[in-house]
PDB file of C-alpha atoms and ligand atoms in Angstrom:
ATOM      1  CA  UNK A  10      17.763  -8.080  13.023  1.00 47.00           C
ATOM      2  CA  UNK A  11      19.326  -5.188  14.871  1.00 46.00           C
ATOM      3  CA  UNK A  12      18.400  -1.578  14.305  1.00 49.00           C
ATOM      4  CA  UNK A  13      19.874  -0.419  10.957  1.00 53.00           C
ATOM      5  CA  UNK A  14      23.182   1.456  11.026  1.00 57.00           C
ATOM      6  CA  UNK A  15      22.607   5.085  10.118  1.00 53.00           C
ATOM      7  CA  UNK A  16      22.581   5.562   6.345  1.00 53.00           C
ATOM      8  CA  UNK A  17      22.416   1.764   5.697  1.00 62.00           C
ATOM      9  CA  UNK A  18      19.056   0.664   4.462  1.00 81.00           C
ATOM     10  CA  UNK A  19      17.262  -2.184   2.850  1.00 88.00           C
ATOM     11  CA  UNK A  20      18.014  -2.831  -0.804  1.00 87.00           C
ATOM     12  CA  UNK A  21      14.870  -1.779  -2.581  1.00 94.00           C
ATOM     13  CA  UNK A  22      15.333  -2.238  -6.358  1.00 95.00           C
ATOM     14  CA  UNK A  23      13.013  -0.272  -8.561  1.00 97.00           C
ATOM     15  CA  UNK A  24      11.036  -0.465 -10.804  1.00 98.00           C
ATOM     16  CA  UNK A  25       9.124  -3.562  -9.882  1.00 98.00           C
ATOM     17  CA  UNK A  26       7.387  -5.098 -12.916  1.00 98.00           C
ATOM     18  CA  UNK A  27       4.366  -7.399 -12.838  1.00 98.00           C
ATOM     19  CA  UNK A  28       2.257  -8.812 -15.612  1.00 98.00           C
ATOM     20  CA  UNK A  29       0.091  -5.704 -16.146  1.00 98.00           C
ATOM     21  CA  UNK A  30       1.800  -3.113 -13.900  1.00 98.00           C
ATOM     22  CA  UNK A  31       4.984  -1.175 -13.194  1.00 98.00           C
ATOM     23  CA  UNK A  32       5.585  -0.124  -9.597  1.00 98.00           C
ATOM     24  CA  UNK A  33       8.008   2.815  -9.618  1.00 98.00           C
ATOM     25  CA  UNK A  34       9.066   5.943  -7.863  1.00 98.00           C
ATOM     26  CA  UNK A  35       6.688   8.815  -8.403  1.00 98.00           C
ATOM     27  CA  UNK A  36       7.560  11.614 -10.833  1.00 98.00           C
ATOM     28  CA  UNK A  37       6.352  15.240 -10.908  1.00 97.00           C
ATOM     29  CA  UNK A  38       4.547  14.519 -14.254  1.00 98.00           C
ATOM     30  CA  UNK A  39       2.266  12.032 -12.391  1.00 98.00           C
ATOM     31  CA  UNK A  40       0.347  15.068 -10.992  1.00 98.00           C
ATOM     32  CA  UNK A  41      -2.638  14.838 -13.299  1.00 98.00           C
ATOM     33  CA  UNK A  42      -3.122  11.108 -12.729  1.00 98.00           C
ATOM     34  CA  UNK A  43      -2.753  11.501  -8.948  1.00 98.00           C
ATOM     35  CA  UNK A  44      -5.092  14.468  -8.776  1.00 97.00           C
ATOM     36  CA  UNK A  45      -7.751  12.355 -10.442  1.00 96.00           C
ATOM     37  CA  UNK A  46      -7.928   9.909  -7.558  1.00 95.00           C
ATOM     38  CA  UNK A  47      -6.688  12.015  -4.619  1.00 96.00           C
ATOM     39  CA  UNK A  48      -9.525  14.447  -5.346  1.00 96.00           C
ATOM     40  CA  UNK A  49     -12.245  11.713  -5.248  1.00 97.00           C
ATOM     41  CA  UNK A  50     -14.089  11.687  -1.946  1.00 97.00           C
ATOM     42  CA  UNK A  51     -14.965   7.947  -2.345  1.00 97.00           C
ATOM     43  CA  UNK A  52     -11.296   7.007  -2.744  1.00 97.00           C
ATOM     44  CA  UNK A  53     -10.126   8.855   0.365  1.00 97.00           C
ATOM     45  CA  UNK A  54     -13.147   7.893   2.554  1.00 97.00           C
ATOM     46  CA  UNK A  55     -11.260   5.255   4.518  1.00 97.00           C
ATOM     47  CA  UNK A  56      -7.660   6.521   4.146  1.00 96.00           C
ATOM     48  CA  UNK A  57      -6.087   9.040   6.540  1.00 93.00           C
ATOM     49  CA  UNK A  58      -5.931  11.947   3.985  1.00 93.00           C
ATOM     50  CA  UNK A  59      -8.420  14.554   3.084  1.00 95.00           C
ATOM     51  CA  UNK A  60      -9.837  15.161  -0.365  1.00 97.00           C
ATOM     52  CA  UNK A  61      -6.964  16.975  -2.149  1.00 97.00           C
ATOM     53  CA  UNK A  62      -7.191  19.479  -4.950  1.00 98.00           C
ATOM     54  CA  UNK A  63      -4.372  19.815  -7.493  1.00 98.00           C
ATOM     55  CA  UNK A  64      -2.232  22.096  -5.243  1.00 98.00           C
ATOM     56  CA  UNK A  65      -2.537  19.833  -2.260  1.00 98.00           C
ATOM     57  CA  UNK A  66      -1.799  16.810  -4.377  1.00 98.00           C
ATOM     58  CA  UNK A  67       1.247  18.599  -5.774  1.00 98.00           C
ATOM     59  CA  UNK A  68       2.439  19.249  -2.220  1.00 98.00           C
ATOM     60  CA  UNK A  69       2.192  15.609  -1.198  1.00 98.00           C
ATOM     61  CA  UNK A  70       3.732  14.513  -4.483  1.00 98.00           C
ATOM     62  CA  UNK A  71       6.881  16.441  -3.508  1.00 98.00           C
ATOM     63  CA  UNK A  72       7.125  14.193  -0.383  1.00 98.00           C
ATOM     64  CA  UNK A  73       6.358  11.004  -2.380  1.00 98.00           C
ATOM     65  CA  UNK A  74       9.357  11.853  -4.637  1.00 97.00           C
ATOM     66  CA  UNK A  75      11.542  11.227  -1.608  1.00 96.00           C
ATOM     67  CA  UNK A  76       9.790   8.072  -0.357  1.00 97.00           C
ATOM     68  CA  UNK A  77      11.690   5.660  -2.515  1.00 96.00           C
ATOM     69  CA  UNK A  78      13.997   3.938  -0.027  1.00 95.00           C
ATOM     70  CA  UNK A  79      13.893   2.311   3.330  1.00 96.00           C
ATOM     71  CA  UNK A  80      16.838   3.415   5.442  1.00 94.00           C
ATOM     72  CA  UNK A  81      15.218   3.670   8.863  1.00 94.00           C
ATOM     73  CA  UNK A  82      12.498   2.107  10.804  1.00 95.00           C
ATOM     74  CA  UNK A  83       9.225   3.897  10.479  1.00 96.00           C
ATOM     75  CA  UNK A  84       9.859   4.962   6.916  1.00 97.00           C
ATOM     76  CA  UNK A  85       7.283   4.323   4.189  1.00 97.00           C
ATOM     77  CA  UNK A  86       8.167   3.326   0.617  1.00 98.00           C
ATOM     78  CA  UNK A  87       5.476   4.857  -1.556  1.00 98.00           C
ATOM     79  CA  UNK A  88       5.282   3.685  -5.178  1.00 98.00           C
ATOM     80  CA  UNK A  89       3.189   4.784  -8.143  1.00 98.00           C
ATOM     81  CA  UNK A  90       1.291   1.978  -9.861  1.00 98.00           C
ATOM     82  CA  UNK A  91       1.483   2.528 -13.569  1.00 98.00           C
ATOM     83  CA  UNK A  92      -0.708   0.535 -15.945  1.00 98.00           C
ATOM     84  CA  UNK A  93       1.625  -0.809 -18.566  1.00 98.00           C
ATOM     85  CA  UNK A  94      -0.936  -0.690 -21.424  1.00 97.00           C
ATOM     86  CA  UNK A  95      -1.578   3.038 -21.155  1.00 97.00           C
ATOM     87  CA  UNK A  96       1.225   4.509 -18.920  1.00 98.00           C
ATOM     88  CA  UNK A  97      -1.453   5.906 -16.600  1.00 98.00           C
ATOM     89  CA  UNK A  98      -0.822   5.999 -12.850  1.00 98.00           C
ATOM     90  CA  UNK A  99      -3.890   4.210 -11.555  1.00 98.00           C
ATOM     91  CA  UNK A 100      -3.043   4.028  -7.867  1.00 98.00           C
ATOM     92  CA  UNK A 101      -0.290   3.773  -5.261  1.00 98.00           C
ATOM     93  CA  UNK A 102       1.067   1.103  -2.949  1.00 98.00           C
ATOM     94  CA  UNK A 103       2.998   1.544   0.263  1.00 98.00           C
ATOM     95  CA  UNK A 104       5.324  -0.639   2.350  1.00 98.00           C
ATOM     96  CA  UNK A 105       6.454   0.580   5.785  1.00 98.00           C
ATOM     97  CA  UNK A 106       9.619  -0.670   7.426  1.00 97.00           C
ATOM     98  CA  UNK A 107       7.895  -0.810  10.860  1.00 96.00           C
ATOM     99  CA  UNK A 108      10.688  -2.363  12.993  1.00 93.00           C
ATOM    100  CA  UNK A 109      13.215  -5.098  12.854  1.00 92.00           C
ATOM    101  CA  UNK A 110      11.954  -7.452  10.206  1.00 96.00           C
ATOM    102  CA  UNK A 111       8.378  -6.194  10.259  1.00 98.00           C
ATOM    103  CA  UNK A 112       6.463  -4.326   7.545  1.00 98.00           C
ATOM    104  CA  UNK A 113       3.030  -2.888   6.890  1.00 98.00           C
ATOM    105  CA  UNK A 114       1.307  -2.594   3.477  1.00 98.00           C
ATOM    106  CA  UNK A 115      -1.215  -0.056   2.194  1.00 98.00           C
ATOM    107  CA  UNK A 116      -2.852   0.790  -1.146  1.00 98.00           C
ATOM    108  CA  UNK A 117      -5.209   3.201  -2.893  1.00 98.00           C
ATOM    109  CA  UNK A 118      -6.572   2.982  -6.426  1.00 98.00           C
ATOM    110  CA  UNK A 119      -8.709   5.241  -8.567  1.00 98.00           C
ATOM    111  CA  UNK A 120     -12.346   4.194  -8.987  1.00 97.00           C
ATOM    112  CA  UNK A 121     -11.957   3.655 -12.718  1.00 96.00           C
ATOM    113  CA  UNK A 122      -9.398   0.960 -12.150  1.00 97.00           C
ATOM    114  CA  UNK A 123     -11.045  -1.220  -9.483  1.00 97.00           C
ATOM    115  CA  UNK A 124     -12.520  -4.650  -9.874  1.00 97.00           C
ATOM    116  CA  UNK A 125      -9.826  -5.890 -12.284  1.00 98.00           C
ATOM    117  CA  UNK A 126      -7.349  -7.329  -9.840  1.00 98.00           C
ATOM    118  CA  UNK A 127      -4.814  -4.576 -10.215  1.00 98.00           C
ATOM    119  CA  UNK A 128      -4.669  -3.798  -6.452  1.00 98.00           C
ATOM    120  CA  UNK A 129      -4.158  -7.485  -5.695  1.00 98.00           C
ATOM    121  CA  UNK A 130      -1.423  -7.701  -8.285  1.00 98.00           C
ATOM    122  CA  UNK A 131       0.359  -4.634  -6.888  1.00 98.00           C
ATOM    123  CA  UNK A 132      -0.053  -5.613  -3.226  1.00 98.00           C
ATOM    124  CA  UNK A 133       1.199  -9.118  -3.983  1.00 98.00           C
ATOM    125  CA  UNK A 134       4.338  -7.562  -5.487  1.00 98.00           C
ATOM    126  CA  UNK A 135       4.825  -5.533  -2.281  1.00 98.00           C
ATOM    127  CA  UNK A 136       4.489  -8.680  -0.111  1.00 98.00           C
ATOM    128  CA  UNK A 137       7.018 -10.375  -2.475  1.00 97.00           C
ATOM    129  CA  UNK A 138       9.339  -7.366  -1.985  1.00 97.00           C
ATOM    130  CA  UNK A 139       8.952  -7.473   1.775  1.00 97.00           C
ATOM    131  CA  UNK A 140       9.332 -11.226   2.259  1.00 97.00           C
ATOM    132  CA  UNK A 141      11.618 -12.360  -0.575  1.00 96.00           C
ATOM    133  CA  UNK A 142      13.857  -9.379  -1.134  1.00 96.00           C
ATOM    134  CA  UNK A 143      13.950  -7.511   2.229  1.00 96.00           C
ATOM    135  CA  UNK A 144      13.747 -10.556   4.480  1.00 96.00           C
ATOM    136  CA  UNK A 145      10.744  -9.464   6.494  1.00 97.00           C
ATOM    137  CA  UNK A 146       9.312 -11.919   9.024  1.00 98.00           C
ATOM    138  CA  UNK A 147       5.870 -10.375   9.362  1.00 98.00           C
ATOM    139  CA  UNK A 148       3.775  -7.927   7.347  1.00 98.00           C
ATOM    140  CA  UNK A 149       0.533  -6.335   8.648  1.00 98.00           C
ATOM    141  CA  UNK A 150      -2.224  -4.219   7.273  1.00 98.00           C
ATOM    142  CA  UNK A 151      -4.938  -2.251   8.982  1.00 98.00           C
ATOM    143  CA  UNK A 152      -8.279  -1.143   7.589  1.00 98.00           C
ATOM    144  CA  UNK A 153     -11.470   0.522   8.938  1.00 98.00           C
ATOM    145  CA  UNK A 154     -14.129  -2.133   9.405  1.00 98.00           C
ATOM    146  CA  UNK A 155     -16.543  -0.573   6.961  1.00 98.00           C
ATOM    147  CA  UNK A 156     -13.934  -0.733   4.154  1.00 98.00           C
ATOM    148  CA  UNK A 157     -15.261  -3.997   2.824  1.00 98.00           C
ATOM    149  CA  UNK A 158     -13.265  -3.848  -0.461  1.00 98.00           C
ATOM    150  CA  UNK A 159     -10.010  -3.446   1.509  1.00 98.00           C
ATOM    151  CA  UNK A 160     -10.841  -6.330   3.920  1.00 98.00           C
ATOM    152  CA  UNK A 161     -11.803  -8.561   0.926  1.00 98.00           C
ATOM    153  CA  UNK A 162      -8.539  -7.727  -0.742  1.00 98.00           C
ATOM    154  CA  UNK A 163      -6.425  -8.448   2.396  1.00 98.00           C
ATOM    155  CA  UNK A 164      -8.175 -11.784   2.769  1.00 98.00           C
ATOM    156  CA  UNK A 165      -7.669 -12.579  -0.923  1.00 97.00           C
ATOM    157  CA  UNK A 166      -3.967 -11.813  -0.516  1.00 98.00           C
ATOM    158  CA  UNK A 167      -3.833 -14.634   2.126  1.00 97.00           C
ATOM    159  CA  UNK A 168      -3.474 -12.312   5.114  1.00 98.00           C
ATOM    160  CA  UNK A 169      -5.165 -13.496   8.339  1.00 98.00           C
ATOM    161  CA  UNK A 170      -7.468 -11.224  10.310  1.00 98.00           C
ATOM    162  CA  UNK A 171      -5.833 -11.087  13.745  1.00 98.00           C
ATOM    163  CA  UNK A 172      -7.791  -8.394  15.516  1.00 98.00           C
ATOM    164  CA  UNK A 173     -10.954  -6.290  15.522  1.00 98.00           C
ATOM    165  CA  UNK A 174     -10.128  -3.204  17.536  1.00 98.00           C
ATOM    166  CA  UNK A 175     -13.429  -1.595  18.584  1.00 98.00           C
ATOM    167  CA  UNK A 176     -13.504   2.202  18.325  1.00 98.00           C
ATOM    168  CA  UNK A 177      -9.729   2.194  18.216  1.00 98.00           C
ATOM    169  CA  UNK A 178      -9.274   5.387  16.223  1.00 98.00           C
ATOM    170  CA  UNK A 179     -11.029   8.767  15.940  1.00 97.00           C
ATOM    171  CA  UNK A 180     -11.274   8.825  12.182  1.00 97.00           C
ATOM    172  CA  UNK A 181     -12.694  11.663  10.090  1.00 96.00           C
ATOM    173  CA  UNK A 182     -14.955  12.879  12.829  1.00 96.00           C
ATOM    174  CA  UNK A 183     -16.155   9.679  14.468  1.00 97.00           C
ATOM    175  CA  UNK A 184     -14.803   6.705  16.387  1.00 98.00           C
ATOM    176  CA  UNK A 185     -13.988   3.755  14.066  1.00 98.00           C
ATOM    177  CA  UNK A 186     -13.278   0.109  14.467  1.00 98.00           C
ATOM    178  CA  UNK A 187     -10.170  -1.223  12.875  1.00 98.00           C
ATOM    179  CA  UNK A 188      -9.366  -4.665  11.515  1.00 98.00           C
ATOM    180  CA  UNK A 189      -5.723  -5.830  11.720  1.00 98.00           C
ATOM    181  CA  UNK A 190      -4.478  -8.406   9.202  1.00 98.00           C
ATOM    182  CA  UNK A 191      -1.081 -10.075   9.105  1.00 98.00           C
ATOM    183  CA  UNK A 192       1.021 -12.574   7.178  1.00 98.00           C
ATOM    184  CA  UNK A 193       4.156 -14.366   8.347  1.00 98.00           C
ATOM    185  CA  UNK A 194       7.085 -15.322   6.131  1.00 98.00           C
ATOM    186  CA  UNK A 195       6.223 -19.040   6.458  1.00 98.00           C
ATOM    187  CA  UNK A 196       2.648 -18.369   5.308  1.00 97.00           C
ATOM    188  CA  UNK A 197       3.965 -16.365   2.349  1.00 98.00           C
ATOM    189  CA  UNK A 198       6.264 -19.261   1.378  1.00 96.00           C
ATOM    190  CA  UNK A 199       3.572 -21.971   1.752  1.00 93.00           C
ATOM    191  CA  UNK A 200       1.213 -19.792  -0.326  1.00 88.00           C
ATOM    192  CA  UNK A 201       3.879 -19.272  -3.012  1.00 78.00           C
ATOM    193  CA  UNK A 202       4.666 -23.029  -2.958  1.00 82.00           C
ATOM    194  CA  UNK A 203       1.048 -23.838  -3.152  1.00 71.00           C
TER     195      UNK A 203
HETATM  196  C1  LIG B 323      -9.068  -1.312  -1.402  1.00 85.22           C
HETATM  197  C2  LIG B 323      -9.012  -1.278  -2.898  1.00 85.22           C
HETATM  198  C3  LIG B 323      -7.553  -1.063  -3.368  1.00 85.22           C
HETATM  199  C4  LIG B 323      -9.534  -2.567  -3.498  1.00 85.22           C
HETATM  200  O1  LIG B 323      -9.649  -2.518  -4.854  1.00 85.22           O
HETATM  201  P1  LIG B 323     -10.355  -3.681  -5.748  1.00 85.22           P
HETATM  202  O2  LIG B 323     -10.539  -3.156  -7.052  1.00 85.22           O
HETATM  203  O3  LIG B 323     -11.486  -4.149  -4.960  1.00 85.22           O
HETATM  204  O4  LIG B 323      -9.214  -4.810  -5.668  1.00 85.22           O
HETATM  205  P2  LIG B 323      -8.537  -5.529  -6.985  1.00 85.22           P
HETATM  206  O5  LIG B 323      -7.957  -4.483  -7.886  1.00 85.22           O
HETATM  207  O6  LIG B 323      -7.657  -6.540  -6.403  1.00 85.22           O
HETATM  208  O7  LIG B 323      -9.787  -6.190  -7.690  1.00 85.22           O
HETATM  209  C5  LIG B 323     -10.466  -7.235  -7.121  1.00 85.22           C
HETATM  210  C6  LIG B 323     -11.833  -7.393  -7.653  1.00 85.22           C
HETATM  211  O8  LIG B 323     -11.723  -7.477  -9.046  1.00 85.22           O
HETATM  212  C7  LIG B 323     -12.248  -8.768  -9.515  1.00 85.22           C
HETATM  213  N1  LIG B 323     -11.448  -9.105 -10.657  1.00 85.22           N
HETATM  214  C8  LIG B 323     -11.782  -8.881 -11.962  1.00 85.22           C
HETATM  215  N2  LIG B 323     -10.852  -9.326 -12.772  1.00 85.22           N
HETATM  216  C9  LIG B 323      -9.808  -9.769 -12.000  1.00 85.22           C
HETATM  217  C10 LIG B 323      -8.550 -10.291 -12.274  1.00 85.22           C
HETATM  218  N3  LIG B 323      -8.077 -10.483 -13.602  1.00 85.22           N
HETATM  219  N4  LIG B 323      -7.736 -10.687 -11.296  1.00 85.22           N
HETATM  220  C11 LIG B 323      -8.181 -10.544 -10.026  1.00 85.22           C
HETATM  221  N5  LIG B 323      -9.391 -10.050  -9.625  1.00 85.22           N
HETATM  222  C12 LIG B 323     -10.179  -9.660 -10.663  1.00 85.22           C
HETATM  223  C13 LIG B 323     -12.145  -9.591  -8.247  1.00 85.22           C
HETATM  224  O9  LIG B 323     -13.097 -10.707  -8.326  1.00 85.22           O
HETATM  225  C14 LIG B 323     -12.475  -8.667  -7.157  1.00 85.22           C
HETATM  226  O10 LIG B 323     -13.861  -8.385  -7.074  1.00 85.22           O
HETATM  227  P3  LIG B 323     -14.601  -8.367  -5.630  1.00 85.22           P
HETATM  228  O11 LIG B 323     -13.865  -7.508  -4.691  1.00 85.22           O
HETATM  229  O12 LIG B 323     -15.962  -7.853  -5.985  1.00 85.22           O
HETATM  230  O13 LIG B 323     -14.550  -9.826  -5.211  1.00 85.22           O
HETATM  231  C15 LIG B 323      -9.876  -0.081  -3.484  1.00 85.22           C
HETATM  232  O14 LIG B 323     -11.236  -0.250  -3.072  1.00 85.22           O
HETATM  233  C16 LIG B 323      -9.411   1.294  -3.051  1.00 85.22           C
HETATM  234  O15 LIG B 323      -8.456   1.831  -3.576  1.00 85.22           O
HETATM  235  N6  LIG B 323     -10.157   1.953  -2.119  1.00 85.22           N
HETATM  236  C17 LIG B 323      -9.866   3.279  -1.689  1.00 85.22           C
HETATM  237  C18 LIG B 323      -8.544   3.398  -0.901  1.00 85.22           C
HETATM  238  C19 LIG B 323      -8.572   2.496   0.282  1.00 85.22           C
HETATM  239  O16 LIG B 323      -9.612   2.408   0.960  1.00 85.22           O
HETATM  240  N7  LIG B 323      -7.440   1.857   0.565  1.00 85.22           N
HETATM  241  C20 LIG B 323      -7.345   0.886   1.640  1.00 85.22           C
HETATM  242  C21 LIG B 323      -7.040   1.557   2.934  1.00 85.22           C
HETATM  243  S1  LIG B 323      -6.944   0.351   4.238  1.00 85.22           S
END
């Protein structure tokens, strides 16, 4: 795929509904739910943001309000993950249009909503969006080695660990080793068929 023409992007249709979740554009009234997990040191330990108070969360929410489309390489689509049963925003999922037909996924969920398969359900929906709707050939994910929950989730999604990059990033005050995971469109299809 050639570089996109200016102003012409990928067709991202929102919201995306799954069995228990709605993945949708953020809204300003998500601020309370977002502050609850953006302000939790344990949630942000392995993600590249600091602990955020309400004001800092509001500032980043302003940016998230605009991250609803993929019109240029390098852009991130950032979606709120709403629990259908309560309407609460329990996390966020991200999909980057990295280059050509390549993407990258990311996710963060509040502590109260872990261990129930919500992250896997939301991340699977992002892989489906990338491979089935946007025509991506390859989707990657990167996590800090100590982030065992994230590495477990990526493996559970069917992503292959391709690399272990020793002390590859200076992260929150120390050198950190990163794990790189990837999935190809053929792997996605055979998984979906299986
Ligand atoms: C990474 C992260 C999203 C993983 O969350 P998670 O709760 O472990 O993942 P899921 O929601 O898919 O839940 C899976 C767990 O629920 C269990 N589970 C319970 N009910 C389930 C169900 N109905 N369906 C699927 N899994 C279920 C699974 O067995 C699994 O447990 P295990 O990890 O002990 O094996 C979460 O730890 C997080 O947000 N961390 C902070 C932010 C972060 O580090 N992001 C990643 C940066 S690379």
